[in-house]
Each structure stands twice: as C-alpha cells, then as structure tokens.
PDB file of C-alpha atoms in Angstrom:
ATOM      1  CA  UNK H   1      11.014  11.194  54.083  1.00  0.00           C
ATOM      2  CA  UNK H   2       9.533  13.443  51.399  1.00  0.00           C
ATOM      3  CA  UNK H   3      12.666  14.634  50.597  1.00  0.00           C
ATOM      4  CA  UNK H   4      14.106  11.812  49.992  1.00  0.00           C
ATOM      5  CA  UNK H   5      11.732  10.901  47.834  1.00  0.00           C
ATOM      6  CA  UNK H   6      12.565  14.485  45.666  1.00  0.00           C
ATOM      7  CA  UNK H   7      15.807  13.582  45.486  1.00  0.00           C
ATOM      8  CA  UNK H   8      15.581  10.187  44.311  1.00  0.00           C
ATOM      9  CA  UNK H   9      13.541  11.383  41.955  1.00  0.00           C
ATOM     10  CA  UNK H  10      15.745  14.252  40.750  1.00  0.00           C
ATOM     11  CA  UNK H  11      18.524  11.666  40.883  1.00  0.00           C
ATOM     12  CA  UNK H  12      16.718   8.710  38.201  1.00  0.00           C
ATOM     13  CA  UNK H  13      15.882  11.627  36.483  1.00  0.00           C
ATOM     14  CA  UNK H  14      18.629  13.087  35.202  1.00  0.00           C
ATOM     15  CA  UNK H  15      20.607   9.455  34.906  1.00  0.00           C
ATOM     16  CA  UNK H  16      20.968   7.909  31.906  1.00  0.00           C
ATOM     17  CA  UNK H  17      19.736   4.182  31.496  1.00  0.00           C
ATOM     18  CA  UNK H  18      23.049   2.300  29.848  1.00  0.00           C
ATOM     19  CA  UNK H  19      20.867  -0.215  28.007  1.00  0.00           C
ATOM     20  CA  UNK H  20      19.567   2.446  25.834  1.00  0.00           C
ATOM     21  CA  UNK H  21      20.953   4.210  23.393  1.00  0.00           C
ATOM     22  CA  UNK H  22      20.311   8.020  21.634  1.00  0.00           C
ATOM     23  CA  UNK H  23      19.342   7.570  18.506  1.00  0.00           C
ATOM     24  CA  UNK H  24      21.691   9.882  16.062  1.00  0.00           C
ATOM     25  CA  UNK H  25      20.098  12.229  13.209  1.00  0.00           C
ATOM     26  CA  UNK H  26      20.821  11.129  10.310  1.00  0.00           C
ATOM     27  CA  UNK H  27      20.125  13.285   7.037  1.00  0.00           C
ATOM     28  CA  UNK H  28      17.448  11.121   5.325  1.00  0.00           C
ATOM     29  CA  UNK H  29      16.514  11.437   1.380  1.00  0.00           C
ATOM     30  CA  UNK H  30      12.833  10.880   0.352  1.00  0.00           C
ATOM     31  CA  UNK H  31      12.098   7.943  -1.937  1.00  0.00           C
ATOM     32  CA  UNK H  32      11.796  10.149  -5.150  1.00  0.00           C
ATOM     33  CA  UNK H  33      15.480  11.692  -4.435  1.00  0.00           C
ATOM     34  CA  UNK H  34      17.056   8.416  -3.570  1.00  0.00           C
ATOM     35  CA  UNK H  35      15.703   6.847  -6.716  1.00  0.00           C
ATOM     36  CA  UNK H  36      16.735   9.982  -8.455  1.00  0.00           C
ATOM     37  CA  UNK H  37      20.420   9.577  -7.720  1.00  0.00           C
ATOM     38  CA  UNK H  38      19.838   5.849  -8.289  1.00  0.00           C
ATOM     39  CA  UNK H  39      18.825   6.405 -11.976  1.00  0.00           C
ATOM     40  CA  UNK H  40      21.599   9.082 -12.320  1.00  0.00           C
ATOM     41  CA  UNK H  41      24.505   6.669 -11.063  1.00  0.00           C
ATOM     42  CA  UNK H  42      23.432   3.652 -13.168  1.00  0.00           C
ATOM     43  CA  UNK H  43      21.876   3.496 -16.810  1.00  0.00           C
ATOM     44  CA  UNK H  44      20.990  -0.483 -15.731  1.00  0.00           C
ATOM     45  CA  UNK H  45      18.075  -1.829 -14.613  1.00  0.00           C
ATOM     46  CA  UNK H  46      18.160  -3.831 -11.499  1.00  0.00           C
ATOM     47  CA  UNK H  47      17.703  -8.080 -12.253  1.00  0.00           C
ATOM     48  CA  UNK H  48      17.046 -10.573 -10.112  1.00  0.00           C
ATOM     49  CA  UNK H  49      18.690 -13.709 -10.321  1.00  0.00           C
ATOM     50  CA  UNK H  50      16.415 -17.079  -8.996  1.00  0.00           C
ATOM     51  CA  UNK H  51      18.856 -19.623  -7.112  1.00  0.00           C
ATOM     52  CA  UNK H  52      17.292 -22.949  -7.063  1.00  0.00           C
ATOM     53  CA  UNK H  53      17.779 -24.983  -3.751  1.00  0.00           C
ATOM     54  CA  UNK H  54      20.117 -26.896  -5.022  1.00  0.00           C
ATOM     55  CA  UNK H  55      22.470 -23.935  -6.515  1.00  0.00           C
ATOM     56  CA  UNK H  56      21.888 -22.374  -2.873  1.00  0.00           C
ATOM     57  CA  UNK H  57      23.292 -26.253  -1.364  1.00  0.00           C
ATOM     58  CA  UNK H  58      26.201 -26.265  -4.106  1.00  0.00           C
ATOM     59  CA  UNK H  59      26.957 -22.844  -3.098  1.00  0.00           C
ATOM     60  CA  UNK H  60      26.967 -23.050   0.914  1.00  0.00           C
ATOM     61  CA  UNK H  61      29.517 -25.866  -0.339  1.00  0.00           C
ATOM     62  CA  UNK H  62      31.924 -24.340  -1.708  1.00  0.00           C
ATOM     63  CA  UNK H  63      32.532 -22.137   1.529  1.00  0.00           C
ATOM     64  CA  UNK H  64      33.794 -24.771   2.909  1.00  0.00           C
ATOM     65  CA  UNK H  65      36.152 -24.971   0.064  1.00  0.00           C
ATOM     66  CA  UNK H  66      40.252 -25.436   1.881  1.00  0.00           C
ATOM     67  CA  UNK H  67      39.106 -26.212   5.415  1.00  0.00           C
ATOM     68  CA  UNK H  68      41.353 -29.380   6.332  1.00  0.00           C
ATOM     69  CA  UNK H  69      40.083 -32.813   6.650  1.00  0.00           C
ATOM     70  CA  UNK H  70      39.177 -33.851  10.166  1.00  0.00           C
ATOM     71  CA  UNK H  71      37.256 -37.445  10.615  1.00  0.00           C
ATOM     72  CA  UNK H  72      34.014 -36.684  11.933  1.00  0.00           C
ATOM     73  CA  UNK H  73      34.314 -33.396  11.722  1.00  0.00           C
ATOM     74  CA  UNK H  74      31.236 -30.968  10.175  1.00  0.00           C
ATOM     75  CA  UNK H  75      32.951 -27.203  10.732  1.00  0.00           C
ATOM     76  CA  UNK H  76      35.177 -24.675   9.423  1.00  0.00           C
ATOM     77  CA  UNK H  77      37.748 -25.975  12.123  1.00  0.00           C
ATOM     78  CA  UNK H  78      37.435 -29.596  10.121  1.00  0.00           C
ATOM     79  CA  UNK H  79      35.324 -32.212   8.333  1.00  0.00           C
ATOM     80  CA  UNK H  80      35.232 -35.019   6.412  1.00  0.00           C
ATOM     81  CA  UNK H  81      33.452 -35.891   3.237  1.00  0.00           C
ATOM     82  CA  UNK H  82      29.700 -36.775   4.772  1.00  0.00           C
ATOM     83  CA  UNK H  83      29.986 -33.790   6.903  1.00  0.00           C
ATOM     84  CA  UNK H  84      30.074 -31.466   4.207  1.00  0.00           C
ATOM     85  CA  UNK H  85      27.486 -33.154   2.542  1.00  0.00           C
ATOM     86  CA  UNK H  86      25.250 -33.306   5.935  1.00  0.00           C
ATOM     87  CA  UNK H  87      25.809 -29.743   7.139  1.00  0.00           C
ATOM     88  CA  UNK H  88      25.299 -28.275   3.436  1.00  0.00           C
ATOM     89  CA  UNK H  89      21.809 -30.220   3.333  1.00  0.00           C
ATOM     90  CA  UNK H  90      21.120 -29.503   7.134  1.00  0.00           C
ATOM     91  CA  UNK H  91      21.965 -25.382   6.214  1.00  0.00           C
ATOM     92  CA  UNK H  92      18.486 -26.025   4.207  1.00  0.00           C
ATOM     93  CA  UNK H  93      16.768 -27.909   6.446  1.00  0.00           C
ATOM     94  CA  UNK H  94      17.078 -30.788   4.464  1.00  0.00           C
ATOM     95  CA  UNK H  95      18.137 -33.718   6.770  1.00  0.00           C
ATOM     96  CA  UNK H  96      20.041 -36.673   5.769  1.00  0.00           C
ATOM     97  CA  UNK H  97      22.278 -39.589   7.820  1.00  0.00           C
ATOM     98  CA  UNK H  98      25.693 -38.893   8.845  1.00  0.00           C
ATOM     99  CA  UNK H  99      27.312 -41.451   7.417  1.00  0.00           C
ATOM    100  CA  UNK H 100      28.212 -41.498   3.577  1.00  0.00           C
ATOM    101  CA  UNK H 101      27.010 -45.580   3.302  1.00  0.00           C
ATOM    102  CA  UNK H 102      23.820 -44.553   5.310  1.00  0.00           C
ATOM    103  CA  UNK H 103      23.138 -41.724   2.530  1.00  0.00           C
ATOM    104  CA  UNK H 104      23.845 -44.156  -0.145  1.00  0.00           C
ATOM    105  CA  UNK H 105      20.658 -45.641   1.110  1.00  0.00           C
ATOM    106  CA  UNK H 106      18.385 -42.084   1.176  1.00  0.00           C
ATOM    107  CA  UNK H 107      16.940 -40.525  -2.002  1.00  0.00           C
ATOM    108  CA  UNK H 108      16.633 -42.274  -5.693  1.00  0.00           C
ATOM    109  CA  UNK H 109      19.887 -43.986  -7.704  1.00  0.00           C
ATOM    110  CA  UNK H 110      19.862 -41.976 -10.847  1.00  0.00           C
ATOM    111  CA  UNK H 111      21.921 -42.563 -13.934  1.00  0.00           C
ATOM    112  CA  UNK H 112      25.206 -40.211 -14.876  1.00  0.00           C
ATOM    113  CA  UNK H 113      23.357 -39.091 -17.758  1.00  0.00           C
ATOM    114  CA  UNK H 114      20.523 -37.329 -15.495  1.00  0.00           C
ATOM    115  CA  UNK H 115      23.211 -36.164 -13.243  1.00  0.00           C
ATOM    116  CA  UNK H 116      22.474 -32.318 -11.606  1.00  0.00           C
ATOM    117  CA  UNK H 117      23.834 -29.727  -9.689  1.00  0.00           C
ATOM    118  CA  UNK H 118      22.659 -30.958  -5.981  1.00  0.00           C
ATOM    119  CA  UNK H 119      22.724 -34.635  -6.577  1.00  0.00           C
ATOM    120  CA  UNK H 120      25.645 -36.594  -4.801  1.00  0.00           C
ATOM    121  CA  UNK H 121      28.275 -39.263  -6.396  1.00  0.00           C
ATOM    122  CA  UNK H 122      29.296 -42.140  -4.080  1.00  0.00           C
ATOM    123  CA  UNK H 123      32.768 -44.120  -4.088  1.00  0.00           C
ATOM    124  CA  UNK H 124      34.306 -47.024  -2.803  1.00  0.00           C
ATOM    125  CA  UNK H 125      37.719 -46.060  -2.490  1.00  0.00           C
ATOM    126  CA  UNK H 126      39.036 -48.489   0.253  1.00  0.00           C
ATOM    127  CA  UNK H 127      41.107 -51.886  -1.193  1.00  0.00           C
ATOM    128  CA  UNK H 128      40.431 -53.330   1.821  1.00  0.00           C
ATOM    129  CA  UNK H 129      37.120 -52.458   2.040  1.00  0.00           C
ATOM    130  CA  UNK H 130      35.679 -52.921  -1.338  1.00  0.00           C
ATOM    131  CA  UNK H 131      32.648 -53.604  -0.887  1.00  0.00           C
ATOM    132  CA  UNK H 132      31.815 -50.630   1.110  1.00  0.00           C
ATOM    133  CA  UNK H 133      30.581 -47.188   0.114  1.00  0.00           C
ATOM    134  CA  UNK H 134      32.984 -45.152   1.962  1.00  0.00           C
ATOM    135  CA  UNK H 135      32.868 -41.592   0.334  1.00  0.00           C
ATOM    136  CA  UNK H 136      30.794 -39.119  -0.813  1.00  0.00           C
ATOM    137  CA  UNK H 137      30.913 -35.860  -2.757  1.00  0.00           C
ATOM    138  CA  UNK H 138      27.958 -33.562  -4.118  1.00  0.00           C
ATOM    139  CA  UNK H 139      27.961 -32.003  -7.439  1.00  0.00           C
ATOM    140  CA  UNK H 140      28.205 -28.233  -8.145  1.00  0.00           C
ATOM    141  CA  UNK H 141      28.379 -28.604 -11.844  1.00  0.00           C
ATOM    142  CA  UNK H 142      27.468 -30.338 -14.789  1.00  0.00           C
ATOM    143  CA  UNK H 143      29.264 -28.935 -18.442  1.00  0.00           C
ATOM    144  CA  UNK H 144      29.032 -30.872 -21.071  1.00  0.00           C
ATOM    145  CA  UNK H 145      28.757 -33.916 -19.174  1.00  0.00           C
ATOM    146  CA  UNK H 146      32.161 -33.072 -17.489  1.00  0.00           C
ATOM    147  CA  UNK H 147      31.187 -33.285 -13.574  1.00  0.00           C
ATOM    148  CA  UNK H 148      32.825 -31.510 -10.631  1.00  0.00           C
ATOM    149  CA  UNK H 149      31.883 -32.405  -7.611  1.00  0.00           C
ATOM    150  CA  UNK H 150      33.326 -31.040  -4.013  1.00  0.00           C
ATOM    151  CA  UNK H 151      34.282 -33.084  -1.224  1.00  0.00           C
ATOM    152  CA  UNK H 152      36.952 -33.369   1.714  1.00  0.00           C
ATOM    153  CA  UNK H 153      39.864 -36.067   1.110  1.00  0.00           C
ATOM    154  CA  UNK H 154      42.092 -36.933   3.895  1.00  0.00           C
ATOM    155  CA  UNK H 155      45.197 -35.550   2.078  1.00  0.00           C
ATOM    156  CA  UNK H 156      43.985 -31.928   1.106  1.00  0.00           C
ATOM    157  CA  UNK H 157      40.599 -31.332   2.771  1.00  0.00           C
ATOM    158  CA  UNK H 158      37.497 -30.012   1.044  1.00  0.00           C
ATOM    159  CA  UNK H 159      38.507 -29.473  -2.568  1.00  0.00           C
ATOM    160  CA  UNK H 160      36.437 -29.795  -5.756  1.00  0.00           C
ATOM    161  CA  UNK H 161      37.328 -32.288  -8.310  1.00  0.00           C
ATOM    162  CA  UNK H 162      36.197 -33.858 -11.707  1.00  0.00           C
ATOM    163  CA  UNK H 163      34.868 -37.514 -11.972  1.00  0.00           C
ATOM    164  CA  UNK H 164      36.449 -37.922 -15.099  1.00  0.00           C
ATOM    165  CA  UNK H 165      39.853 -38.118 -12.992  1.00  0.00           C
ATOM    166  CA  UNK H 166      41.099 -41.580 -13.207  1.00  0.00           C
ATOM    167  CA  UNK H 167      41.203 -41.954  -9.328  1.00  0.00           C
ATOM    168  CA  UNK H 168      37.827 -41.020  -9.301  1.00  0.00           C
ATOM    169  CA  UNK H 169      35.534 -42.405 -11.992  1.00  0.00           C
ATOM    170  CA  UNK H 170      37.148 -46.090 -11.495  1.00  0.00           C
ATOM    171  CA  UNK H 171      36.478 -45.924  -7.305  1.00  0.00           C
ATOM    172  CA  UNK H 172      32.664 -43.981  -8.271  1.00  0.00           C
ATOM    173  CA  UNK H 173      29.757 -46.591  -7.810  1.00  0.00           C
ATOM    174  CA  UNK H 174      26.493 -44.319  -7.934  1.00  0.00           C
ATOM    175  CA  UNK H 175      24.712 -41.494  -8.204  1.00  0.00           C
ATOM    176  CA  UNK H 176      21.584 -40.458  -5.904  1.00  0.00           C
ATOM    177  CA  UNK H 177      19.212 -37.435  -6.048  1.00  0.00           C
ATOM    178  CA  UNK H 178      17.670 -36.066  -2.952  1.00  0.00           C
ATOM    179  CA  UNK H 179      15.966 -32.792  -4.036  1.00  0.00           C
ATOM    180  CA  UNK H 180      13.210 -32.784  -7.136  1.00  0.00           C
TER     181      UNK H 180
END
C-alpha cells in the first residue's frame, strides 16, 4: 500500500496540470528606459482627448454604420431605426422604450436651434399613417446648423443623412434631448 502511495506521488508529481500555463521570460525595460525610448521616438507630448457621453453614443452609432435593415432587429446581423437608437443608449446604460413613438414620449422636445450631438429627430414618414411618429434617427453632428443624423431605412440600412434633404426635413416633426 505504501508503495502505491510513492508512486502516485512520483506520478502527480512530475505531471503537468493542463489548466496552467508556464509563464514565458520576457526581457522587461525599467520605467526610466521605456520612457527614454519614448521621448527619443516622439518629440510630442501625449494629449488626452475628453469624449462627452453623447460623442461616446454618436460614436458606438456609427459602427453600426451599413448593417442592413431588419424590422425589429437591434444587431450587427440587422436593425431598424429604434434599435439603433435603443442599443446605442442601452451600450451606456442609458435606457429608453423600444419603440420610436414610445421615445417620442421620453426626454424634453427641444427646438432645432438647440439641436446637439446625442439628441434624436423624429419623423412621420408613413402617408397612410400620418399622424404617427414612425421613425427615428439620432444626431452625430451639428455644422453650421447643417444636421446629420444616422439611422436605418428599409431600403439601405443604417446610413447617416442630412435633415436638410427634402425627404427628410418635410416628414421631421421633433426634436427631443435625453442626456444634459
């Protein structure tokens, strides 16, 4: 019995556990060397840029940018216009309804003057349905009061566009803010 015992011992002891792994060396450079060769490869100084939350919302947009329209749909496989807008608020914990016409009803009307980066535009772009707010797109710039806003059409999928299009500045019927 004892030798068993020795040999299963011998045995665990020389067997490797697959779960872990050997670390490799790695030639390491103290902090005054690495900033050395820093300052040798660059004559700039290193800058921070803030993003504001709603330049970080605007820009988890824009991934989305060519994914093809699919109703109901909130991934890269498909989505339609309030499932951009609800995953690129929900990305930032920020959560609003599903539904463009239930958004339209979240947040504070603002005027197209105030208009921001982060602030959504609402449409009614049904004839048959006039009455109705039936799309939504959120704004990722404002230049010289020209604004371009991205969204997911049913024709070309999630695509950025310009509400002083024709299409789009005759179907627009407000503007909401969500984030101060």
């Amino acid at each position: 019995m004892r030798k068993i015992l020795v040999l299963l011992l011998i045995i665990l002891s020389f067997s490797n556990c697959k779960s872990s792994k050997r670390a490799k060396a790695f030639k390491t450079k103290t902090f005054t060397e690495g900033l050395k060769n820093s300052e040798e490869n660059t004559n700039t100084s290193t800058t921070f840029k803030i993003v504001s939350l709603q330049d970080s919302i605007a820009n988890y947009a824009k991934n989305f940018e060519g994914v093809r329209y699919k109703w109901g749909g909130t991934t890269t496989s498909g989505m339609d216009c309030s499932g951009l807008v609800f995953e690129s608020f929900r990305a930032h914990h920020i959560f609003l309804p599903r539904i463009s016409r239930d958004m339209a009803k979240k947040g504070y009307r603002i005027a197209l003057k105030n208009i921001q980066k982060g602030d959504l535009l609402f449409f009614k772009t049904s004839k048959s349905r006039r009455h109705t707010i039936n799309h939504v797109g959120l704004v990722i710039e404002v230049k010289n009061r020209d604004i371009t806003f991205i969204h997911s059409t049913t024709k070309r999928g999630v695509i950025t566009s310009f509400l002083s299009e024709a299409y789009w500045s005759n179907t627009f019927f407000e503007a909401r803010r969500y984030i101060d």
